[in-house]
Amino acid sequence: MFYREAGDFKTSYKEDNQTFPIKFDRYRYYAVMFLAFAVVPFIVNDYWVNAIFLPFLIYSIAAIGLNILTGYCGQVSLGTGGFMAVGAYACYKLMTVFPEVSIIIHVLLAGGVTAFVCILFGLPSLRIKGFYLAVATLAAQFFLVWLFNRVPWFYNYSASGQINSPERTVLDIAVTGPNTDAWAKYMFCLVFLTFCALVARNLTRGSVGRKWMAIRDMDIAAEIIGVNPLKAKISAFGVSGFFVGIAGALLFAVYLGAAEAGDSFGITKSFLVLFMIIIGGLGSIFGSFAGAAFLVLLPVLLKNVLVGTLGWPTDLAAHFEFIIVGGLIITFLILEPHGLAQLWRVAKEKLRLWPFPH
């Protein structure tokens, strides 16, 4: 009986347009934020942070970025891994060239560099779309990985061709490097995820988001009613690249600590983020969180059950994971194209009506 709108009267457009119109939703949101910022940092350990929380936080940022481009604007992209590599290498160069500048500025600037690169590779979207645009972004994936592997300047002429994250601090607390505490890495990534989610939520609910969705639904009709396809598509590529670049910088600097373009940002990374938004739900910020949580928790769960409990070989469990993910993608595409976000939306509608028939 808590999930009801009875008594929630709106007296202004601002109240009617709020993200959580039902009080119970707002209280649940505040409770989750309180737990994330005030409780989890005091109880997490290295295993929980490195195995679950950091991948979830970082991939959620990348999923939000790709969802803006593909889910909201309808521009298919298979180059997410390459754009994450741009963010990682940009952050690395900034950290080594300007060591006195805060790591926060480095991560944001890495997102800006990635946005610029993403816009360059998004220019073909003005003339092509669909499968052809997917091939163009796939070409960007392979070109960027090749570039970072073949040009020694990007990895500071290291003999191994690998980039390593220097130790950096925020308020005299280490957030990168081998001596970083688990809670510090968690809080650093959580702040960036909160920032990105708030920006994305407000953009998608405003005029910019409506232009993206108009281009997604029917670009010719959108142009007829006054939407500029150039600005809409380029802004989607830019915002998406900014978020994906931040995710790549955090993945390298905070989570991995060291990276190599081909191994850390290969084509599998692009498909992983794409699967997240397909399973979570296209055109939904919550779907980005749901898809990232699902694909981060699934390998951990399968490893504990299949390897730890049933004693399966590790390689067999890994192949079984691919089978499950592939089957789920096919299932969602056929039965529920809008993913976990739509299932959650339907469940909330049922709660609003239960036990009444209508």
Short mmCIF file of N, CA and C in Angstrom, two decimals, residues 147-258:
data_model
loop_
_atom_site.label_atom_id
_atom_site.label_comp_id
_atom_site.label_asym_id
_atom_site.label_seq_id
_atom_site.Cartn_x
_atom_site.Cartn_y
_atom_site.Cartn_z
N LEU A 147 46.34 2.55 -33.62
CA LEU A 147 47.08 3.79 -33.42
C LEU A 147 47.82 3.79 -32.09
N PHE A 148 47.13 3.39 -31.02
CA PHE A 148 47.76 3.41 -29.70
C PHE A 148 48.82 2.33 -29.56
N ASN A 149 48.73 1.28 -30.35
CA ASN A 149 49.75 0.24 -30.30
C ASN A 149 50.97 0.58 -31.15
N ARG A 150 50.78 1.36 -32.22
CA ARG A 150 51.85 1.59 -33.18
C ARG A 150 52.59 2.89 -33.00
N VAL A 151 52.01 3.85 -32.32
CA VAL A 151 52.67 5.15 -32.13
C VAL A 151 53.25 5.19 -30.72
N PRO A 152 54.56 5.12 -30.56
CA PRO A 152 55.17 5.04 -29.22
C PRO A 152 54.91 6.27 -28.35
N TRP A 153 54.60 7.41 -28.96
CA TRP A 153 54.38 8.62 -28.16
C TRP A 153 53.24 8.45 -27.18
N PHE A 154 52.25 7.69 -27.55
CA PHE A 154 51.09 7.54 -26.69
C PHE A 154 51.42 6.78 -25.41
N TYR A 155 52.36 5.85 -25.46
CA TYR A 155 52.73 5.13 -24.24
C TYR A 155 54.13 5.52 -23.76
N ASN A 156 54.53 6.76 -24.11
CA ASN A 156 55.79 7.35 -23.63
C ASN A 156 57.00 6.48 -23.93
N TYR A 157 56.99 5.84 -25.11
CA TYR A 157 58.13 5.06 -25.60
C TYR A 157 58.52 3.94 -24.64
N SER A 158 57.56 3.39 -23.94
CA SER A 158 57.82 2.28 -23.03
C SER A 158 58.19 1.03 -23.83
N ALA A 159 59.14 0.26 -23.32
CA ALA A 159 59.59 -0.93 -24.03
C ALA A 159 58.49 -1.99 -24.11
N SER A 160 57.64 -2.04 -23.11
CA SER A 160 56.57 -3.04 -23.10
C SER A 160 55.34 -2.61 -23.88
N GLY A 161 55.26 -1.33 -24.23
CA GLY A 161 54.08 -0.82 -24.91
C GLY A 161 52.88 -0.68 -24.00
N GLN A 162 53.11 -0.74 -22.71
CA GLN A 162 52.02 -0.68 -21.73
C GLN A 162 52.05 0.67 -21.01
N ILE A 163 50.88 1.16 -20.62
CA ILE A 163 50.81 2.38 -19.84
C ILE A 163 50.49 2.02 -18.39
N ASN A 164 51.13 2.70 -17.46
CA ASN A 164 50.96 2.44 -16.04
C ASN A 164 50.52 3.72 -15.34
N SER A 165 49.55 3.59 -14.46
CA SER A 165 48.97 4.74 -13.79
C SER A 165 49.86 5.22 -12.65
N PRO A 166 50.33 6.48 -12.68
CA PRO A 166 51.08 7.01 -11.54
C PRO A 166 50.17 7.20 -10.33
N GLU A 167 50.76 7.30 -9.17
CA GLU A 167 49.96 7.51 -7.96
C GLU A 167 49.54 8.98 -7.88
N ARG A 168 48.27 9.20 -7.68
CA ARG A 168 47.72 10.54 -7.53
C ARG A 168 46.79 10.58 -6.33
N THR A 169 46.64 11.76 -5.76
CA THR A 169 45.83 11.91 -4.56
C THR A 169 44.75 12.97 -4.76
N VAL A 170 43.70 12.86 -3.97
CA VAL A 170 42.65 13.87 -3.88
C VAL A 170 42.44 14.16 -2.40
N LEU A 171 42.67 15.42 -2.01
CA LEU A 171 42.62 15.80 -0.60
C LEU A 171 43.57 14.96 0.24
N ASP A 172 44.78 14.73 -0.31
CA ASP A 172 45.84 13.94 0.35
C ASP A 172 45.46 12.48 0.56
N ILE A 173 44.47 11.99 -0.17
CA ILE A 173 44.07 10.58 -0.12
C ILE A 173 44.36 9.96 -1.47
N ALA A 174 45.15 8.90 -1.49
CA ALA A 174 45.53 8.25 -2.74
C ALA A 174 44.29 7.62 -3.39
N VAL A 175 44.11 7.92 -4.68
CA VAL A 175 43.00 7.33 -5.44
C VAL A 175 43.49 6.49 -6.61
N THR A 176 44.77 6.57 -6.95
CA THR A 176 45.37 5.72 -7.97
C THR A 176 46.68 5.18 -7.43
N GLY A 177 47.14 4.09 -8.02
CA GLY A 177 48.39 3.49 -7.59
C GLY A 177 48.17 2.27 -6.71
N PRO A 178 49.25 1.53 -6.44
CA PRO A 178 49.12 0.27 -5.68
C PRO A 178 48.78 0.45 -4.21
N ASN A 179 48.99 1.64 -3.67
CA ASN A 179 48.75 1.85 -2.24
C ASN A 179 47.39 2.46 -1.94
N THR A 180 46.49 2.45 -2.92
CA THR A 180 45.18 3.06 -2.73
C THR A 180 44.27 2.16 -1.93
N ASP A 181 43.57 2.73 -0.96
CA ASP A 181 42.59 1.96 -0.19
C ASP A 181 41.36 1.67 -1.04
N ALA A 182 40.70 0.57 -0.69
CA ALA A 182 39.53 0.15 -1.47
C ALA A 182 38.42 1.19 -1.43
N TRP A 183 38.18 1.76 -0.26
CA TRP A 183 37.07 2.71 -0.14
C TRP A 183 37.35 3.99 -0.92
N ALA A 184 38.62 4.37 -1.03
CA ALA A 184 38.96 5.59 -1.77
C ALA A 184 38.68 5.41 -3.26
N LYS A 185 39.06 4.27 -3.81
CA LYS A 185 38.76 4.00 -5.23
C LYS A 185 37.25 3.96 -5.46
N TYR A 186 36.55 3.34 -4.53
CA TYR A 186 35.10 3.26 -4.66
C TYR A 186 34.44 4.64 -4.65
N MET A 187 34.83 5.48 -3.71
CA MET A 187 34.23 6.80 -3.59
C MET A 187 34.57 7.68 -4.80
N PHE A 188 35.80 7.56 -5.29
CA PHE A 188 36.22 8.37 -6.43
C PHE A 188 35.36 8.05 -7.65
N CYS A 189 35.17 6.76 -7.92
CA CYS A 189 34.35 6.36 -9.08
C CYS A 189 32.87 6.66 -8.84
N LEU A 190 32.41 6.53 -7.60
CA LEU A 190 31.00 6.79 -7.30
C LEU A 190 30.65 8.25 -7.55
N VAL A 191 31.55 9.16 -7.20
CA VAL A 191 31.29 10.58 -7.43
C VAL A 191 31.14 10.86 -8.92
N PHE A 192 32.01 10.28 -9.73
CA PHE A 192 31.92 10.49 -11.18
C PHE A 192 30.66 9.86 -11.75
N LEU A 193 30.28 8.69 -11.25
CA LEU A 193 29.05 8.06 -11.74
C LEU A 193 27.84 8.91 -11.38
N THR A 194 27.79 9.43 -10.18
CA THR A 194 26.67 10.28 -9.77
C THR A 194 26.59 11.53 -10.64
N PHE A 195 27.73 12.14 -10.88
CA PHE A 195 27.78 13.32 -11.75
C PHE A 195 27.28 12.99 -13.15
N CYS A 196 27.77 11.91 -13.74
CA CYS A 196 27.38 11.54 -15.11
C CYS A 196 25.90 11.18 -15.18
N ALA A 197 25.40 10.46 -14.18
CA ALA A 197 23.99 10.07 -14.20
C ALA A 197 23.07 11.28 -14.09
N LEU A 198 23.41 12.23 -13.23
CA LEU A 198 22.59 13.43 -13.09
C LEU A 198 22.60 14.26 -14.37
N VAL A 199 23.78 14.41 -14.97
CA VAL A 199 23.86 15.17 -16.23
C VAL A 199 23.06 14.48 -17.32
N ALA A 200 23.22 13.17 -17.44
CA ALA A 200 22.51 12.42 -18.48
C ALA A 200 21.00 12.47 -18.26
N ARG A 201 20.58 12.32 -17.02
CA ARG A 201 19.14 12.35 -16.74
C ARG A 201 18.52 13.69 -17.09
N ASN A 202 19.20 14.77 -16.77
CA ASN A 202 18.64 16.09 -17.08
C ASN A 202 18.70 16.40 -18.57
N LEU A 203 19.74 15.93 -19.26
CA LEU A 203 19.81 16.15 -20.70
C LEU A 203 18.71 15.39 -21.43
N THR A 204 18.48 14.15 -21.05
CA THR A 204 17.49 13.33 -21.75
C THR A 204 16.07 13.78 -21.47
N ARG A 205 15.83 14.47 -20.36
CA ARG A 205 14.49 14.94 -20.03
C ARG A 205 14.22 16.34 -20.58
N GLY A 206 15.23 16.99 -21.13
CA GLY A 206 15.07 18.35 -21.62
C GLY A 206 14.89 18.40 -23.13
N SER A 207 15.05 19.59 -23.67
CA SER A 207 14.86 19.78 -25.11
C SER A 207 15.89 19.02 -25.92
N VAL A 208 17.12 18.92 -25.40
CA VAL A 208 18.16 18.18 -26.12
C VAL A 208 17.77 16.72 -26.25
N GLY A 209 17.29 16.13 -25.17
CA GLY A 209 16.87 14.74 -25.22
C GLY A 209 15.69 14.51 -26.15
N ARG A 210 14.77 15.45 -26.18
CA ARG A 210 13.63 15.30 -27.10
C ARG A 210 14.08 15.37 -28.56
N LYS A 211 15.08 16.18 -28.84
CA LYS A 211 15.61 16.22 -30.21
C LYS A 211 16.29 14.90 -30.56
N TRP A 212 17.05 14.34 -29.61
CA TRP A 212 17.67 13.03 -29.85
C TRP A 212 16.62 11.98 -30.16
N MET A 213 15.57 11.94 -29.36
CA MET A 213 14.55 10.92 -29.56
C MET A 213 13.76 11.14 -30.85
N ALA A 214 13.61 12.39 -31.26
CA ALA A 214 12.94 12.66 -32.54
C ALA A 214 13.78 12.14 -33.70
N ILE A 215 15.10 12.34 -33.63
CA ILE A 215 16.00 11.80 -34.66
C ILE A 215 15.94 10.28 -34.64
N ARG A 216 15.90 9.69 -33.46
CA ARG A 216 15.84 8.23 -33.36
C ARG A 216 14.57 7.66 -33.98
N ASP A 217 13.44 8.28 -33.68
CA ASP A 217 12.17 7.74 -34.14
C ASP A 217 11.98 7.90 -35.65
N MET A 218 12.27 9.09 -36.18
CA MET A 218 12.17 9.31 -37.63
C MET A 218 12.89 10.61 -37.96
N ASP A 219 14.09 10.46 -38.49
CA ASP A 219 14.93 11.64 -38.69
C ASP A 219 14.35 12.62 -39.72
N ILE A 220 13.68 12.11 -40.75
CA ILE A 220 13.11 13.00 -41.76
C ILE A 220 11.99 13.84 -41.16
N ALA A 221 11.10 13.19 -40.41
CA ALA A 221 10.02 13.93 -39.75
C ALA A 221 10.56 14.93 -38.75
N ALA A 222 11.63 14.55 -38.03
CA ALA A 222 12.24 15.47 -37.06
C ALA A 222 12.79 16.71 -37.75
N GLU A 223 13.41 16.52 -38.91
CA GLU A 223 13.95 17.67 -39.64
C GLU A 223 12.83 18.57 -40.16
N ILE A 224 11.70 17.97 -40.53
CA ILE A 224 10.58 18.76 -41.03
C ILE A 224 10.01 19.67 -39.94
N ILE A 225 9.96 19.17 -38.70
CA ILE A 225 9.38 19.96 -37.61
C ILE A 225 10.39 20.91 -36.98
N GLY A 226 11.63 20.97 -37.52
CA GLY A 226 12.57 21.99 -37.07
C GLY A 226 13.77 21.49 -36.31
N VAL A 227 13.94 20.18 -36.16
CA VAL A 227 15.11 19.65 -35.47
C VAL A 227 16.29 19.64 -36.43
N ASN A 228 17.39 20.20 -36.00
CA ASN A 228 18.61 20.23 -36.82
C ASN A 228 19.34 18.91 -36.67
N PRO A 229 19.38 18.05 -37.73
CA PRO A 229 20.03 16.74 -37.59
C PRO A 229 21.52 16.85 -37.27
N LEU A 230 22.19 17.87 -37.82
CA LEU A 230 23.61 18.05 -37.56
C LEU A 230 23.87 18.25 -36.08
N LYS A 231 23.17 19.23 -35.49
CA LYS A 231 23.39 19.52 -34.07
C LYS A 231 22.97 18.35 -33.18
N ALA A 232 21.85 17.72 -33.52
CA ALA A 232 21.35 16.63 -32.68
C ALA A 232 22.32 15.44 -32.68
N LYS A 233 22.75 15.02 -33.86
CA LYS A 233 23.63 13.85 -33.93
C LYS A 233 25.01 14.15 -33.37
N ILE A 234 25.55 15.31 -33.71
CA ILE A 234 26.89 15.65 -33.23
C ILE A 234 26.88 15.82 -31.71
N SER A 235 25.82 16.43 -31.15
CA SER A 235 25.75 16.57 -29.70
C SER A 235 25.64 15.21 -29.03
N ALA A 236 24.91 14.29 -29.64
CA ALA A 236 24.80 12.94 -29.07
C ALA A 236 26.15 12.25 -29.08
N PHE A 237 26.88 12.35 -30.18
CA PHE A 237 28.22 11.75 -30.23
C PHE A 237 29.15 12.41 -29.22
N GLY A 238 29.05 13.74 -29.06
CA GLY A 238 29.93 14.43 -28.13
C GLY A 238 29.66 14.06 -26.68
N VAL A 239 28.39 14.08 -26.28
CA VAL A 239 28.04 13.73 -24.90
C VAL A 239 28.37 12.27 -24.62
N SER A 240 28.05 11.39 -25.57
CA SER A 240 28.37 9.98 -25.41
C SER A 240 29.87 9.78 -25.26
N GLY A 241 30.66 10.45 -26.12
CA GLY A 241 32.11 10.32 -26.03
C GLY A 241 32.66 10.85 -24.72
N PHE A 242 32.06 11.92 -24.19
CA PHE A 242 32.52 12.46 -22.91
C PHE A 242 32.36 11.43 -21.80
N PHE A 243 31.20 10.79 -21.73
CA PHE A 243 30.97 9.79 -20.68
C PHE A 243 31.85 8.55 -20.89
N VAL A 244 31.94 8.09 -22.13
CA VAL A 244 32.76 6.91 -22.41
C VAL A 244 34.23 7.20 -22.12
N GLY A 245 34.70 8.42 -22.42
CA GLY A 245 36.08 8.78 -22.11
C GLY A 245 36.35 8.79 -20.62
N ILE A 246 35.41 9.29 -19.83
CA ILE A 246 35.55 9.25 -18.37
C ILE A 246 35.63 7.80 -17.90
N ALA A 247 34.78 6.94 -18.45
CA ALA A 247 34.81 5.53 -18.07
C ALA A 247 36.16 4.90 -18.43
N GLY A 248 36.69 5.21 -19.61
CA GLY A 248 37.99 4.66 -19.98
C GLY A 248 39.11 5.16 -19.09
N ALA A 249 39.07 6.43 -18.73
CA ALA A 249 40.10 6.98 -17.84
C ALA A 249 40.04 6.32 -16.47
N LEU A 250 38.84 6.15 -15.93
CA LEU A 250 38.70 5.50 -14.62
C LEU A 250 39.09 4.02 -14.69
N LEU A 251 38.75 3.36 -15.79
CA LEU A 251 39.10 1.95 -15.94
C LEU A 251 40.61 1.76 -15.91
N PHE A 252 41.32 2.66 -16.58
CA PHE A 252 42.78 2.56 -16.60
C PHE A 252 43.40 3.02 -15.29
N ALA A 253 43.05 4.24 -14.87
CA ALA A 253 43.78 4.87 -13.76
C ALA A 253 43.42 4.27 -12.41
N VAL A 254 42.17 3.95 -12.19
CA VAL A 254 41.71 3.53 -10.86
C VAL A 254 41.57 2.01 -10.76
N TYR A 255 40.99 1.39 -11.78
CA TYR A 255 40.66 -0.03 -11.68
C TYR A 255 41.83 -0.93 -12.10
N LEU A 256 42.30 -0.77 -13.34
CA LEU A 256 43.35 -1.67 -13.83
C LEU A 256 44.73 -1.26 -13.33
N GLY A 257 45.02 0.03 -13.35
CA GLY A 257 46.34 0.49 -12.96
C GLY A 257 47.36 0.43 -14.07
N ALA A 258 47.17 -0.49 -15.00
CA ALA A 258 48.02 -0.62 -16.18
C ALA A 258 47.15 -1.15 -17.31
#
